[in-house]
Amino acid sequence: MRAAKCAWVRFAASAAALLMLCSCFGGGGDGSAPAGSAAEPAAYAPYDAPVTLRIPHLYADIQLPEGDTSENNFLTRYLTKQTGISIRYVWEAQDELQYVSKTDYAIRSGDLPDALVVNREQFLELARSGQLADLTDIYPKYASSLVQSLYDATDGKAIRDATVDGRLYGLPNVAIEADAPTYVWVRQDWLDRLKLAPPRTLDDIARIVQTFRKADPDGDGRANTAGIPVDRSLVFDQTTGNNGLNGVFAAFHAFPKRWIAGADGKPVYGSIQPEAKRALALLADWYRAGILDRDFMLRQDPQDLVATNQAGLFFGPWWAPYYPLPKSVAADTKAEWQVYAVPIDDSGQFVTSTAPTTDRYLVVRQGFAHPEAVLKLLNVFTRLERNQDPNGKQLLAYTEQTGVQLRNYYPFDLLLDHPDAVVQRHDRLVQALAGDIDPDQLDAETKRLYDDAVTERDNPLKNINAWSDSQAYLLGGAVSKTKMIRVESFFPDPTPTMLQEGEALRKLEEKTYAKIISGEWPIDAFDAFVERWKRSGGDRIAAEVAESVRGSA
């Protein structure tokens, strides 16, 4: 799972329990080494002499007591205690776009942090220019058995993706298969109050939103319900996120920003296909009618509409109960969200596209004295994330006080899991809750989910982490099992013309899509865009991608 980032929030903790928890973590919890540490000393043993790791920081939605900072808090102190590594942030970014821009600048200037997370294009540029440490021999020596098992679960694809000319230059994330589709999340309590059936089609979605906007579903006496929140990027290009319009396009079998298999099996660019024009025409109608948020291009964070319960329907992934829905239910305890695998296409099928095995890489600059340090950190917070660290309950106790997910405090946005983890855990969780299997026989992570589901069932909304876990894996896991058409996507490495013309073509595409949706340009502007895209390098890129796909077959 990959959660959206938002502004960092500091707060003065007033609860005595919270202060006590923080004091416990001042030295890294109780200092005990988790089970397995002794058996894998290279992976988990702390450095004898302190090591400082300079990295960039992407602001996350975290809360800190007075005196703590983003680089000195309960989790960074715990990581230092476990590894001997002190984290220092060399620069900070407010959001993903700014992070990518600042990373590009660091690459151009040759002033790289000791380690950082980069995208595919940045990774290849750094690896091919000799700016990255070679991790080929370091990985098998220092990677924990847990980390190696998660990479092995991809049948070697993840490690191959991080390998250039036979050498390993990065530690990739592992994408979860469930992260590919975009679903519809809707206020079920509003549907019930207004006696509306759940959505299935695009027309259903439009009718529901129009009714929400007119009928005062929250009962505040004002017609102030917003349209569907929309991310300013409009669609996500690889894995999904909140408020992208991927699901609307997919109902037309359109896949903007993706290379997909055409009728003959060869790659075609989804943004210029006729199906995309049909979807844009509908979205322009929706914008004009207020079904889409009319201020989406001006809104700093579309999540705010959901968090403040101004919107009752949005497009999002299975993991929306982790973000942004906790803020919604905290603000309105009557809020009941349900997820549906919609909209369906004309034949009644739910359609999505495949996601890449990896899309981000943790890398180390060439010349850094301790490249294995990033693996030691990855080992520790992967063990935490996969619920195999016995100190994890103490750490989670802190986040239960703040209502913020533990992963938001990790120094790197790089999560590892089994590709089919969501469906597997959902099935075992449902069986345990039904009494079909003994909860004590569950693996550690699913047992934690079971405990959280029981907590939420017995004491609704008293523990926001328990609410998030139970809703994500019960609702999100169930919808992930929906029978769906998965259109094959290609994820080619940047081609020569992509590197030369790709940025200009991306801006042309996003401008055209936004202008058409907002009604500033007529729908026929799409045809002119396609012709301009082709002659401005798009046709050359298409030929290069086709050759790349043939070469990798």
mmCIF file with all atom_site columns, C-alpha atoms in Angstrom, residues 212-312:
data_model
loop_
_atom_site.group_PDB
_atom_site.id
_atom_site.type_symbol
_atom_site.label_atom_id
_atom_site.label_alt_id
_atom_site.label_comp_id
_atom_site.label_asym_id
_atom_site.label_entity_id
_atom_site.label_seq_id
_atom_site.pdbx_PDB_ins_code
_atom_site.Cartn_x
_atom_site.Cartn_y
_atom_site.Cartn_z
_atom_site.occupancy
_atom_site.B_iso_or_equiv
_atom_site.pdbx_formal_charge
_atom_site.auth_seq_id
_atom_site.auth_comp_id
_atom_site.auth_asym_id
_atom_site.auth_atom_id
_atom_site.pdbx_PDB_model_num
ATOM 1   C CA . PHE A 1 212 ? -26.412 14.142 -2.243  1.00 0.00 ? 212 PHE A CA 1
ATOM 2   C CA . ARG A 1 213 ? -25.878 17.722 -3.354  1.00 0.00 ? 213 ARG A CA 1
ATOM 3   C CA . LYS A 1 214 ? -29.584 18.594 -3.270  1.00 0.00 ? 214 LYS A CA 1
ATOM 4   C CA . ALA A 1 215 ? -31.016 16.565 -0.399  1.00 0.00 ? 215 ALA A CA 1
ATOM 5   C CA . ASP A 1 216 ? -28.927 17.633 2.621   1.00 0.00 ? 216 ASP A CA 1
ATOM 6   C CA . PRO A 1 217 ? -27.823 14.071 3.518   1.00 0.00 ? 217 PRO A CA 1
ATOM 7   C CA . ASP A 1 218 ? -25.820 15.220 6.543   1.00 0.00 ? 218 ASP A CA 1
ATOM 8   C CA . GLY A 1 219 ? -28.838 16.980 8.014   1.00 0.00 ? 219 GLY A CA 1
ATOM 9   C CA . ASP A 1 220 ? -27.148 20.316 8.692   1.00 0.00 ? 220 ASP A CA 1
ATOM 10  C CA . GLY A 1 221 ? -29.914 22.252 6.969   1.00 0.00 ? 221 GLY A CA 1
ATOM 11  C CA . ARG A 1 222 ? -27.688 23.475 4.163   1.00 0.00 ? 222 ARG A CA 1
ATOM 12  C CA . ALA A 1 223 ? -27.209 22.365 0.562   1.00 0.00 ? 223 ALA A CA 1
ATOM 13  C CA . ASN A 1 224 ? -23.441 22.334 0.923   1.00 0.00 ? 224 ASN A CA 1
ATOM 14  C CA . THR A 1 225 ? -22.457 18.819 -0.150  1.00 0.00 ? 225 THR A CA 1
ATOM 15  C CA . ALA A 1 226 ? -19.631 18.888 -2.693  1.00 0.00 ? 226 ALA A CA 1
ATOM 16  C CA . GLY A 1 227 ? -19.204 16.999 -5.928  1.00 0.00 ? 227 GLY A CA 1
ATOM 17  C CA . ILE A 1 228 ? -16.717 14.176 -6.421  1.00 0.00 ? 228 ILE A CA 1
ATOM 18  C CA . PRO A 1 229 ? -13.211 15.198 -5.275  1.00 0.00 ? 229 PRO A CA 1
ATOM 19  C CA . VAL A 1 230 ? -10.619 15.072 -8.059  1.00 0.00 ? 230 VAL A CA 1
ATOM 20  C CA . ASP A 1 231 ? -6.844  14.974 -7.808  1.00 0.00 ? 231 ASP A CA 1
ATOM 21  C CA . ARG A 1 232 ? -5.238  17.625 -9.997  1.00 0.00 ? 232 ARG A CA 1
ATOM 22  C CA . SER A 1 233 ? -3.255  14.954 -11.828 1.00 0.00 ? 233 SER A CA 1
ATOM 23  C CA . LEU A 1 234 ? -6.683  13.616 -12.978 1.00 0.00 ? 234 LEU A CA 1
ATOM 24  C CA . VAL A 1 235 ? -5.472  10.024 -13.393 1.00 0.00 ? 235 VAL A CA 1
ATOM 25  C CA . PHE A 1 236 ? -2.672  8.025  -11.822 1.00 0.00 ? 236 PHE A CA 1
ATOM 26  C CA . ASP A 1 237 ? -0.158  6.501  -14.174 1.00 0.00 ? 237 ASP A CA 1
ATOM 27  C CA . GLN A 1 238 ? 0.872   3.295  -12.387 1.00 0.00 ? 238 GLN A CA 1
ATOM 28  C CA . THR A 1 239 ? -0.629  2.266  -9.059  1.00 0.00 ? 239 THR A CA 1
ATOM 29  C CA . THR A 1 240 ? -3.795  4.007  -7.999  1.00 0.00 ? 240 THR A CA 1
ATOM 30  C CA . GLY A 1 241 ? -4.487  6.594  -5.327  1.00 0.00 ? 241 GLY A CA 1
ATOM 31  C CA . ASN A 1 242 ? -7.357  8.588  -3.893  1.00 0.00 ? 242 ASN A CA 1
ATOM 32  C CA . ASN A 1 243 ? -9.439  10.866 -6.112  1.00 0.00 ? 243 ASN A CA 1
ATOM 33  C CA . GLY A 1 244 ? -8.066  9.793  -9.470  1.00 0.00 ? 244 GLY A CA 1
ATOM 34  C CA . LEU A 1 245 ? -10.520 9.372  -12.355 1.00 0.00 ? 245 LEU A CA 1
ATOM 35  C CA . ASN A 1 246 ? -9.024  6.059  -13.509 1.00 0.00 ? 246 ASN A CA 1
ATOM 36  C CA . GLY A 1 247 ? -12.261 4.212  -12.780 1.00 0.00 ? 247 GLY A CA 1
ATOM 37  C CA . VAL A 1 248 ? -14.348 6.455  -15.028 1.00 0.00 ? 248 VAL A CA 1
ATOM 38  C CA . PHE A 1 249 ? -11.928 6.004  -17.922 1.00 0.00 ? 249 PHE A CA 1
ATOM 39  C CA . ALA A 1 250 ? -11.684 2.245  -17.306 1.00 0.00 ? 250 ALA A CA 1
ATOM 40  C CA . ALA A 1 251 ? -15.471 1.915  -17.716 1.00 0.00 ? 251 ALA A CA 1
ATOM 41  C CA . PHE A 1 252 ? -14.880 3.079  -21.307 1.00 0.00 ? 252 PHE A CA 1
ATOM 42  C CA . HIS A 1 253 ? -11.861 0.739  -21.598 1.00 0.00 ? 253 HIS A CA 1
ATOM 43  C CA . ALA A 1 254 ? -9.646  3.832  -21.643 1.00 0.00 ? 254 ALA A CA 1
ATOM 44  C CA . PHE A 1 255 ? -6.350  3.958  -19.748 1.00 0.00 ? 255 PHE A CA 1
ATOM 45  C CA . PRO A 1 256 ? -4.672  7.380  -19.890 1.00 0.00 ? 256 PRO A CA 1
ATOM 46  C CA . LYS A 1 257 ? -0.976  7.629  -19.045 1.00 0.00 ? 257 LYS A CA 1
ATOM 47  C CA . ARG A 1 258 ? -0.608  3.893  -19.635 1.00 0.00 ? 258 ARG A CA 1
ATOM 48  C CA . TRP A 1 259 ? 0.843   1.781  -22.380 1.00 0.00 ? 259 TRP A CA 1
ATOM 49  C CA . ILE A 1 260 ? -1.648  -1.038 -22.895 1.00 0.00 ? 260 ILE A CA 1
ATOM 50  C CA . ALA A 1 261 ? -2.010  -3.947 -25.268 1.00 0.00 ? 261 ALA A CA 1
ATOM 51  C CA . GLY A 1 262 ? -3.901  -2.964 -28.402 1.00 0.00 ? 262 GLY A CA 1
ATOM 52  C CA . ALA A 1 263 ? -6.172  -5.249 -30.413 1.00 0.00 ? 263 ALA A CA 1
ATOM 53  C CA . ASP A 1 264 ? -3.104  -6.847 -32.026 1.00 0.00 ? 264 ASP A CA 1
ATOM 54  C CA . GLY A 1 265 ? -1.280  -7.235 -28.708 1.00 0.00 ? 265 GLY A CA 1
ATOM 55  C CA . LYS A 1 266 ? 1.154   -4.421 -29.461 1.00 0.00 ? 266 LYS A CA 1
ATOM 56  C CA . PRO A 1 267 ? 1.528   -1.488 -27.063 1.00 0.00 ? 267 PRO A CA 1
ATOM 57  C CA . VAL A 1 268 ? -0.572  1.625  -27.654 1.00 0.00 ? 268 VAL A CA 1
ATOM 58  C CA . TYR A 1 269 ? -0.694  4.794  -25.567 1.00 0.00 ? 269 TYR A CA 1
ATOM 59  C CA . GLY A 1 270 ? -3.984  4.954  -23.692 1.00 0.00 ? 270 GLY A CA 1
ATOM 60  C CA . SER A 1 271 ? -4.254  8.741  -23.532 1.00 0.00 ? 271 SER A CA 1
ATOM 61  C CA . ILE A 1 272 ? -4.744  9.140  -27.281 1.00 0.00 ? 272 ILE A CA 1
ATOM 62  C CA . GLN A 1 273 ? -7.260  6.339  -27.915 1.00 0.00 ? 273 GLN A CA 1
ATOM 63  C CA . PRO A 1 274 ? -10.870 7.084  -29.001 1.00 0.00 ? 274 PRO A CA 1
ATOM 64  C CA . GLU A 1 275 ? -12.176 5.540  -25.777 1.00 0.00 ? 275 GLU A CA 1
ATOM 65  C CA . ALA A 1 276 ? -10.444 8.302  -23.804 1.00 0.00 ? 276 ALA A CA 1
ATOM 66  C CA . LYS A 1 277 ? -12.344 10.934 -25.796 1.00 0.00 ? 277 LYS A CA 1
ATOM 67  C CA . ARG A 1 278 ? -15.661 9.345  -24.834 1.00 0.00 ? 278 ARG A CA 1
ATOM 68  C CA . ALA A 1 279 ? -14.695 9.401  -21.174 1.00 0.00 ? 279 ALA A CA 1
ATOM 69  C CA . LEU A 1 280 ? -13.595 13.034 -21.393 1.00 0.00 ? 280 LEU A CA 1
ATOM 70  C CA . ALA A 1 281 ? -16.941 13.996 -22.911 1.00 0.00 ? 281 ALA A CA 1
ATOM 71  C CA . LEU A 1 282 ? -18.758 12.445 -19.961 1.00 0.00 ? 282 LEU A CA 1
ATOM 72  C CA . LEU A 1 283 ? -16.427 14.080 -17.434 1.00 0.00 ? 283 LEU A CA 1
ATOM 73  C CA . ALA A 1 284 ? -17.018 17.470 -19.056 1.00 0.00 ? 284 ALA A CA 1
ATOM 74  C CA . ASP A 1 285 ? -20.767 16.907 -18.618 1.00 0.00 ? 285 ASP A CA 1
ATOM 75  C CA . TRP A 1 286 ? -20.185 15.919 -14.985 1.00 0.00 ? 286 TRP A CA 1
ATOM 76  C CA . TYR A 1 287 ? -18.103 19.012 -14.331 1.00 0.00 ? 287 TYR A CA 1
ATOM 77  C CA . ARG A 1 288 ? -20.726 21.282 -15.896 1.00 0.00 ? 288 ARG A CA 1
ATOM 78  C CA . ALA A 1 289 ? -23.449 19.675 -13.736 1.00 0.00 ? 289 ALA A CA 1
ATOM 79  C CA . GLY A 1 290 ? -21.415 19.921 -10.539 1.00 0.00 ? 290 GLY A CA 1
ATOM 80  C CA . ILE A 1 291 ? -21.063 16.151 -10.221 1.00 0.00 ? 291 ILE A CA 1
ATOM 81  C CA . LEU A 1 292 ? -17.304 16.715 -10.120 1.00 0.00 ? 292 LEU A CA 1
ATOM 82  C CA . ASP A 1 293 ? -15.970 19.225 -7.624  1.00 0.00 ? 293 ASP A CA 1
ATOM 83  C CA . ARG A 1 294 ? -15.978 22.490 -9.574  1.00 0.00 ? 294 ARG A CA 1
ATOM 84  C CA . ASP A 1 295 ? -12.931 23.756 -7.654  1.00 0.00 ? 295 ASP A CA 1
ATOM 85  C CA . PHE A 1 296 ? -10.722 20.724 -8.067  1.00 0.00 ? 296 PHE A CA 1
ATOM 86  C CA . MET A 1 297 ? -7.997  22.556 -10.015 1.00 0.00 ? 297 MET A CA 1
ATOM 87  C CA . LEU A 1 298 ? -7.733  25.165 -7.259  1.00 0.00 ? 298 LEU A CA 1
ATOM 88  C CA . ARG A 1 299 ? -8.035  22.877 -4.260  1.00 0.00 ? 299 ARG A CA 1
ATOM 89  C CA . GLN A 1 300 ? -4.784  22.257 -2.396  1.00 0.00 ? 300 GLN A CA 1
ATOM 90  C CA . ASP A 1 301 ? -5.840  18.848 -1.097  1.00 0.00 ? 301 ASP A CA 1
ATOM 91  C CA . PRO A 1 302 ? -8.954  17.093 -2.422  1.00 0.00 ? 302 PRO A CA 1
ATOM 92  C CA . GLN A 1 303 ? -8.852  14.775 0.588   1.00 0.00 ? 303 GLN A CA 1
ATOM 93  C CA . ASP A 1 304 ? -10.193 17.645 2.690   1.00 0.00 ? 304 ASP A CA 1
ATOM 94  C CA . LEU A 1 305 ? -13.667 17.218 1.182   1.00 0.00 ? 305 LEU A CA 1
ATOM 95  C CA . VAL A 1 306 ? -13.779 13.630 2.413   1.00 0.00 ? 306 VAL A CA 1
ATOM 96  C CA . ALA A 1 307 ? -12.079 14.298 5.750   1.00 0.00 ? 307 ALA A CA 1
ATOM 97  C CA . THR A 1 308 ? -14.590 17.032 6.584   1.00 0.00 ? 308 THR A CA 1
ATOM 98  C CA . ASN A 1 309 ? -17.559 15.039 5.225   1.00 0.00 ? 309 ASN A CA 1
ATOM 99  C CA . GLN A 1 310 ? -18.402 17.595 2.564   1.00 0.00 ? 310 GLN A CA 1
ATOM 100 C CA . ALA A 1 311 ? -18.281 14.824 -0.055  1.00 0.00 ? 311 ALA A CA 1
ATOM 101 C CA . GLY A 1 312 ? -20.123 11.534 0.222   1.00 0.00 ? 312 GLY A CA 1
#
